[in-house]
mmCIF file of N, CA and C in Angstrom:
data_model
loop_
_atom_site.group_PDB
_atom_site.id
_atom_site.type_symbol
_atom_site.label_atom_id
_atom_site.label_comp_id
_atom_site.label_asym_id
_atom_site.label_seq_id
_atom_site.Cartn_x
_atom_site.Cartn_y
_atom_site.Cartn_z
ATOM 1 N N THR A 876 314.224 173.878 26.485
ATOM 2 C CA THR A 876 313.802 174.531 25.261
ATOM 3 C C THR A 876 314.910 174.396 24.229
ATOM 4 N N LEU A 877 314.530 174.117 23.008
ATOM 5 C CA LEU A 877 315.504 173.942 21.948
ATOM 6 C C LEU A 877 315.955 175.281 21.389
ATOM 7 N N ILE A 878 317.247 175.431 21.268
ATOM 8 C CA ILE A 878 317.813 176.673 20.751
ATOM 9 C C ILE A 878 317.350 176.930 19.327
ATOM 10 N N SER A 879 317.417 175.910 18.481
ATOM 11 C CA SER A 879 317.036 176.102 17.081
ATOM 12 C C SER A 879 315.570 176.495 16.952
ATOM 13 N N GLY A 880 314.736 176.000 17.826
ATOM 14 C CA GLY A 880 313.310 176.327 17.772
ATOM 15 C C GLY A 880 313.038 177.804 17.949
ATOM 16 N N HIS A 881 313.794 178.443 18.824
ATOM 17 C CA HIS A 881 313.624 179.886 19.032
ATOM 18 C C HIS A 881 314.002 180.664 17.776
ATOM 19 N N ILE A 882 315.107 180.267 17.165
ATOM 20 C CA ILE A 882 315.556 180.961 15.959
ATOM 21 C C ILE A 882 314.588 180.712 14.810
ATOM 22 N N ILE A 883 314.093 179.484 14.691
ATOM 23 C CA ILE A 883 313.096 179.167 13.658
ATOM 24 C C ILE A 883 311.849 180.021 13.845
ATOM 25 N N ASP A 884 311.414 180.170 15.080
ATOM 26 C CA ASP A 884 310.243 180.994 15.359
ATOM 27 C C ASP A 884 310.472 182.435 14.901
ATOM 28 N N GLU A 885 311.636 182.970 15.203
ATOM 29 C CA GLU A 885 311.969 184.335 14.774
ATOM 30 C C GLU A 885 311.988 184.436 13.250
ATOM 31 N N TYR A 886 312.526 183.430 12.600
ATOM 32 C CA TYR A 886 312.585 183.394 11.134
ATOM 33 C C TYR A 886 311.181 183.330 10.524
ATOM 34 N N LEU A 887 310.347 182.445 11.060
ATOM 35 C CA LEU A 887 308.984 182.291 10.515
ATOM 36 C C LEU A 887 308.120 183.525 10.767
ATOM 37 N N ARG A 888 308.400 184.239 11.838
ATOM 38 C CA ARG A 888 307.670 185.475 12.134
ATOM 39 C C ARG A 888 308.270 186.685 11.417
ATOM 40 N N LYS A 889 309.306 186.404 10.603
ATOM 41 C CA LYS A 889 309.990 187.429 9.805
ATOM 42 C C LYS A 889 310.649 188.502 10.671
ATOM 43 N N LYS A 890 311.083 188.094 11.860
ATOM 44 C CA LYS A 890 311.805 189.012 12.734
ATOM 45 C C LYS A 890 313.298 189.007 12.417
ATOM 46 N N ILE A 891 313.759 187.923 11.797
ATOM 47 C CA ILE A 891 315.139 187.837 11.326
ATOM 48 C C ILE A 891 315.133 187.281 9.910
ATOM 49 N N GLU A 892 316.184 187.556 9.178
ATOM 50 C CA GLU A 892 316.334 187.018 7.831
ATOM 51 C C GLU A 892 317.459 185.993 7.837
ATOM 52 N N LEU A 893 317.273 184.940 7.064
ATOM 53 C CA LEU A 893 318.290 183.908 6.904
ATOM 54 C C LEU A 893 318.381 183.550 5.438
ATOM 55 N N SER A 894 319.565 183.143 5.003
ATOM 56 C CA SER A 894 319.678 182.614 3.643
ATOM 57 C C SER A 894 318.909 181.301 3.584
ATOM 58 N N ASP A 895 318.575 180.865 2.385
ATOM 59 C CA ASP A 895 317.865 179.588 2.234
ATOM 60 C C ASP A 895 318.684 178.436 2.813
ATOM 61 N N GLN A 896 320.004 178.493 2.622
ATOM 62 C CA GLN A 896 320.865 177.442 3.149
ATOM 63 C C GLN A 896 320.853 177.431 4.675
ATOM 64 N N ALA A 897 320.970 178.604 5.274
ATOM 65 C CA ALA A 897 320.966 178.685 6.739
ATOM 66 C C ALA A 897 319.634 178.212 7.314
ATOM 67 N N ALA A 898 318.535 178.583 6.671
ATOM 68 C CA ALA A 898 317.217 178.145 7.140
ATOM 69 C C ALA A 898 317.107 176.625 7.058
ATOM 70 N N HIS A 899 317.577 176.049 5.956
ATOM 71 C CA HIS A 899 317.510 174.591 5.803
ATOM 72 C C HIS A 899 318.321 173.907 6.904
ATOM 73 N N LEU A 900 319.525 174.393 7.146
ATOM 74 C CA LEU A 900 320.369 173.793 8.174
ATOM 75 C C LEU A 900 319.775 173.969 9.564
ATOM 76 N N LEU A 901 319.098 175.062 9.790
ATOM 77 C CA LEU A 901 318.457 175.305 11.081
ATOM 78 C C LEU A 901 317.324 174.311 11.334
ATOM 79 N N PHE A 902 316.494 174.073 10.306
ATOM 80 C CA PHE A 902 315.430 173.085 10.458
ATOM 81 C C PHE A 902 316.012 171.693 10.681
ATOM 82 N N SER A 903 317.100 171.381 9.985
ATOM 83 C CA SER A 903 317.765 170.097 10.192
ATOM 84 C C SER A 903 318.331 170.005 11.606
ATOM 85 N N ALA A 904 318.951 171.076 12.076
ATOM 86 C CA ALA A 904 319.485 171.097 13.441
ATOM 87 C C ALA A 904 318.378 170.848 14.460
ATOM 88 N N ASN A 905 317.201 171.380 14.199
ATOM 89 C CA ASN A 905 316.073 171.173 15.093
ATOM 90 C C ASN A 905 315.705 169.692 15.158
ATOM 91 N N ARG A 906 315.752 169.014 14.010
ATOM 92 C CA ARG A 906 315.478 167.569 14.015
ATOM 93 C C ARG A 906 316.568 166.823 14.782
ATOM 94 N N TRP A 907 317.831 167.234 14.600
ATOM 95 C CA TRP A 907 318.928 166.582 15.304
ATOM 96 C C TRP A 907 318.849 166.810 16.808
ATOM 97 N N GLU A 908 318.349 167.951 17.225
ATOM 98 C CA GLU A 908 318.180 168.192 18.658
ATOM 99 C C GLU A 908 317.173 167.216 19.256
ATOM 100 N N ARG A 909 316.205 166.804 18.469
ATOM 101 C CA ARG A 909 315.167 165.878 18.936
ATOM 102 C C ARG A 909 315.500 164.417 18.672
ATOM 103 N N GLU A 910 316.576 164.166 17.922
ATOM 104 C CA GLU A 910 316.906 162.792 17.526
ATOM 105 C C GLU A 910 317.014 161.826 18.695
ATOM 106 N N PRO A 911 317.709 162.154 19.788
ATOM 107 C CA PRO A 911 317.793 161.180 20.888
ATOM 108 C C PRO A 911 316.417 160.796 21.445
ATOM 109 N N THR A 912 315.535 161.762 21.571
ATOM 110 C CA THR A 912 314.189 161.484 22.073
ATOM 111 C C THR A 912 313.405 160.636 21.081
ATOM 112 N N LEU A 913 313.481 160.985 19.798
ATOM 113 C CA LEU A 913 312.768 160.226 18.767
ATOM 114 C C LEU A 913 313.253 158.779 18.732
ATOM 115 N N THR A 914 314.566 158.602 18.750
ATOM 116 C CA THR A 914 315.139 157.256 18.700
ATOM 117 C C THR A 914 314.707 156.432 19.906
ATOM 118 N N LYS A 915 314.728 157.024 21.077
ATOM 119 C CA LYS A 915 314.314 156.311 22.301
ATOM 120 C C LYS A 915 312.854 155.864 22.202
ATOM 121 N N LEU A 916 311.986 156.754 21.744
ATOM 122 C CA LEU A 916 310.564 156.411 21.623
ATOM 123 C C LEU A 916 310.349 155.307 20.599
ATOM 124 N N ILE A 917 311.042 155.390 19.471
ATOM 125 C CA ILE A 917 310.920 154.365 18.436
ATOM 126 C C ILE A 917 311.391 153.012 18.978
ATOM 127 N N GLU A 918 312.508 153.018 19.700
ATOM 128 C CA GLU A 918 313.027 151.777 20.286
ATOM 129 C C GLU A 918 312.057 151.176 21.300
ATOM 130 N N GLN A 919 311.216 152.006 21.907
ATOM 131 C CA GLN A 919 310.205 151.527 22.860
ATOM 132 C C GLN A 919 308.954 151.029 22.144
ATOM 133 N N GLY A 920 308.962 151.108 20.801
ATOM 134 C CA GLY A 920 307.820 150.638 20.023
ATOM 135 C C GLY A 920 306.703 151.658 19.878
ATOM 136 N N ILE A 921 306.993 152.896 20.204
ATOM 137 C CA ILE A 921 305.989 153.953 20.115
ATOM 138 C C ILE A 921 305.943 154.484 18.688
ATOM 139 N N THR A 922 304.751 154.628 18.150
ATOM 140 C CA THR A 922 304.561 155.182 16.815
ATOM 141 C C THR A 922 304.573 156.700 16.904
ATOM 142 N N LEU A 923 305.403 157.321 16.078
ATOM 143 C CA LEU A 923 305.496 158.778 16.043
ATOM 144 C C LEU A 923 304.869 159.285 14.759
ATOM 145 N N ILE A 924 304.092 160.318 14.860
ATOM 146 C CA ILE A 924 303.486 160.942 13.687
ATOM 147 C C ILE A 924 304.034 162.365 13.610
ATOM 148 N N CYS A 925 304.713 162.652 12.517
ATOM 149 C CA CYS A 925 305.306 163.979 12.301
ATOM 150 C C CYS A 925 304.662 164.600 11.075
ATOM 151 N N ASP A 926 304.194 165.831 11.196
ATOM 152 C CA ASP A 926 303.547 166.464 10.044
ATOM 153 C C ASP A 926 304.564 167.066 9.081
ATOM 154 N N ARG A 927 305.796 167.230 9.516
ATOM 155 C CA ARG A 927 306.845 167.730 8.620
ATOM 156 C C ARG A 927 308.162 167.185 9.126
ATOM 157 N N TYR A 928 308.835 166.411 8.274
ATOM 158 C CA TYR A 928 310.073 165.782 8.705
ATOM 159 C C TYR A 928 311.095 165.907 7.583
ATOM 160 N N SER A 929 312.113 165.077 7.596
ATOM 161 C CA SER A 929 313.247 165.219 6.684
ATOM 162 C C SER A 929 312.865 165.342 5.216
ATOM 163 N N PHE A 930 312.075 164.406 4.706
ATOM 164 C CA PHE A 930 311.790 164.414 3.267
ATOM 165 C C PHE A 930 311.035 165.668 2.846
ATOM 166 N N SER A 931 310.088 166.099 3.651
ATOM 167 C CA SER A 931 309.362 167.314 3.280
ATOM 168 C C SER A 931 310.257 168.544 3.420
ATOM 169 N N GLY A 932 311.153 168.526 4.399
ATOM 170 C CA GLY A 932 312.099 169.631 4.549
ATOM 171 C C GLY A 932 313.035 169.732 3.360
ATOM 172 N N VAL A 933 313.504 168.581 2.889
ATOM 173 C CA VAL A 933 314.374 168.550 1.710
ATOM 174 C C VAL A 933 313.616 169.046 0.494
ATOM 175 N N ALA A 934 312.394 168.557 0.302
ATOM 176 C CA ALA A 934 311.596 168.960 -0.870
ATOM 177 C C ALA A 934 311.314 170.463 -0.839
ATOM 178 N N PHE A 935 310.959 170.981 0.311
ATOM 179 C CA PHE A 935 310.659 172.413 0.442
ATOM 180 C C PHE A 935 311.885 173.255 0.086
ATOM 181 N N SER A 936 313.041 172.877 0.634
ATOM 182 C CA SER A 936 314.259 173.650 0.371
ATOM 183 C C SER A 936 314.734 173.490 -1.065
ATOM 184 N N ALA A 937 314.718 172.254 -1.559
ATOM 185 C CA ALA A 937 315.215 171.994 -2.913
ATOM 186 C C ALA A 937 314.362 172.675 -3.982
ATOM 187 N N ALA A 938 313.130 172.995 -3.668
ATOM 188 C CA ALA A 938 312.253 173.673 -4.622
ATOM 189 C C ALA A 938 312.657 175.135 -4.815
ATOM 190 N N LYS A 939 313.478 175.651 -3.918
ATOM 191 C CA LYS A 939 313.917 177.044 -4.022
ATOM 192 C C LYS A 939 315.046 177.160 -5.049
ATOM 193 N N GLU A 940 315.057 178.256 -5.736
ATOM 194 C CA GLU A 940 316.070 178.492 -6.763
ATOM 195 C C GLU A 940 317.472 178.455 -6.146
ATOM 196 N N GLY A 941 318.355 177.705 -6.792
ATOM 197 C CA GLY A 941 319.740 177.638 -6.341
ATOM 198 C C GLY A 941 320.022 176.607 -5.261
ATOM 199 N N MET A 942 319.002 175.871 -4.843
ATOM 200 C CA MET A 942 319.192 174.862 -3.799
ATOM 201 C C MET A 942 319.296 173.479 -4.451
ATOM 202 N N ASP A 943 320.408 172.816 -4.240
ATOM 203 C CA ASP A 943 320.658 171.497 -4.816
ATOM 204 C C ASP A 943 320.082 170.411 -3.906
ATOM 205 N N ILE A 944 319.311 169.512 -4.486
ATOM 206 C CA ILE A 944 318.638 168.494 -3.667
ATOM 207 C C ILE A 944 319.633 167.582 -2.953
ATOM 208 N N SER A 945 320.745 167.253 -3.597
ATOM 209 C CA SER A 945 321.715 166.377 -2.929
ATOM 210 C C SER A 945 322.346 167.090 -1.727
ATOM 211 N N TRP A 946 322.570 168.411 -1.848
ATOM 212 C CA TRP A 946 323.079 169.180 -0.718
ATOM 213 C C TRP A 946 322.050 169.182 0.412
ATOM 214 N N CYS A 947 320.780 169.333 0.050
ATOM 215 C CA CYS A 947 319.712 169.387 1.054
ATOM 216 C C CYS A 947 319.586 168.085 1.836
ATOM 217 N N PHE A 948 319.899 166.946 1.188
ATOM 218 C CA PHE A 948 319.810 165.654 1.871
ATOM 219 C C PHE A 948 320.943 165.432 2.876
ATOM 220 N N GLN A 949 322.090 166.066 2.663
ATOM 221 C CA GLN A 949 323.273 165.776 3.474
ATOM 222 C C GLN A 949 323.055 165.908 4.986
ATOM 223 N N PRO A 950 322.508 167.006 5.501
ATOM 224 C CA PRO A 950 322.384 167.113 6.953
ATOM 225 C C PRO A 950 321.306 166.201 7.554
ATOM 226 N N GLU A 951 320.527 165.543 6.697
ATOM 227 C CA GLU A 951 319.479 164.642 7.183
ATOM 228 C C GLU A 951 319.995 163.220 7.398
ATOM 229 N N LYS A 952 321.160 162.912 6.819
ATOM 230 C CA LYS A 952 321.701 161.556 6.911
ATOM 231 C C LYS A 952 321.990 161.201 8.348
ATOM 232 N N GLY A 953 321.462 160.048 8.765
ATOM 233 C CA GLY A 953 321.660 159.571 10.117
ATOM 234 C C GLY A 953 320.461 159.762 11.033
ATOM 235 N N LEU A 954 319.515 160.611 10.607
ATOM 236 C CA LEU A 954 318.287 160.752 11.389
ATOM 237 C C LEU A 954 317.410 159.523 11.211
ATOM 238 N N PRO A 955 316.540 159.228 12.179
ATOM 239 C CA PRO A 955 315.622 158.105 11.983
ATOM 240 C C PRO A 955 314.846 158.282 10.685
ATOM 241 N N LYS A 956 314.771 157.204 9.919
ATOM 242 C CA LYS A 956 314.077 157.278 8.631
ATOM 243 C C LYS A 956 312.569 157.161 8.816
ATOM 244 N N PRO A 957 311.825 157.986 8.108
ATOM 245 C CA PRO A 957 310.363 157.821 8.146
ATOM 246 C C PRO A 957 309.971 156.544 7.432
ATOM 247 N N ASP A 958 308.887 155.958 7.848
ATOM 248 C CA ASP A 958 308.424 154.742 7.164
ATOM 249 C C ASP A 958 306.945 154.786 6.909
#
């Protein structure tokens, strides 16, 4: 079980509060936890369909007041790129 996933669940259920920055980094951490699996599947030629990934995460966070889009992109660098 992914650690970040549990915290994200608590955040989405409004059981805990997080700053916008912390929430963004948590969602990014969740993607990084899955990166080895995603990369392995892609290398095997498997097509992955994700309903929410880096670009949508950046757009969602950057739309919030006080969130800089270039800052939001930083923790996504190095993840498999969507195509």
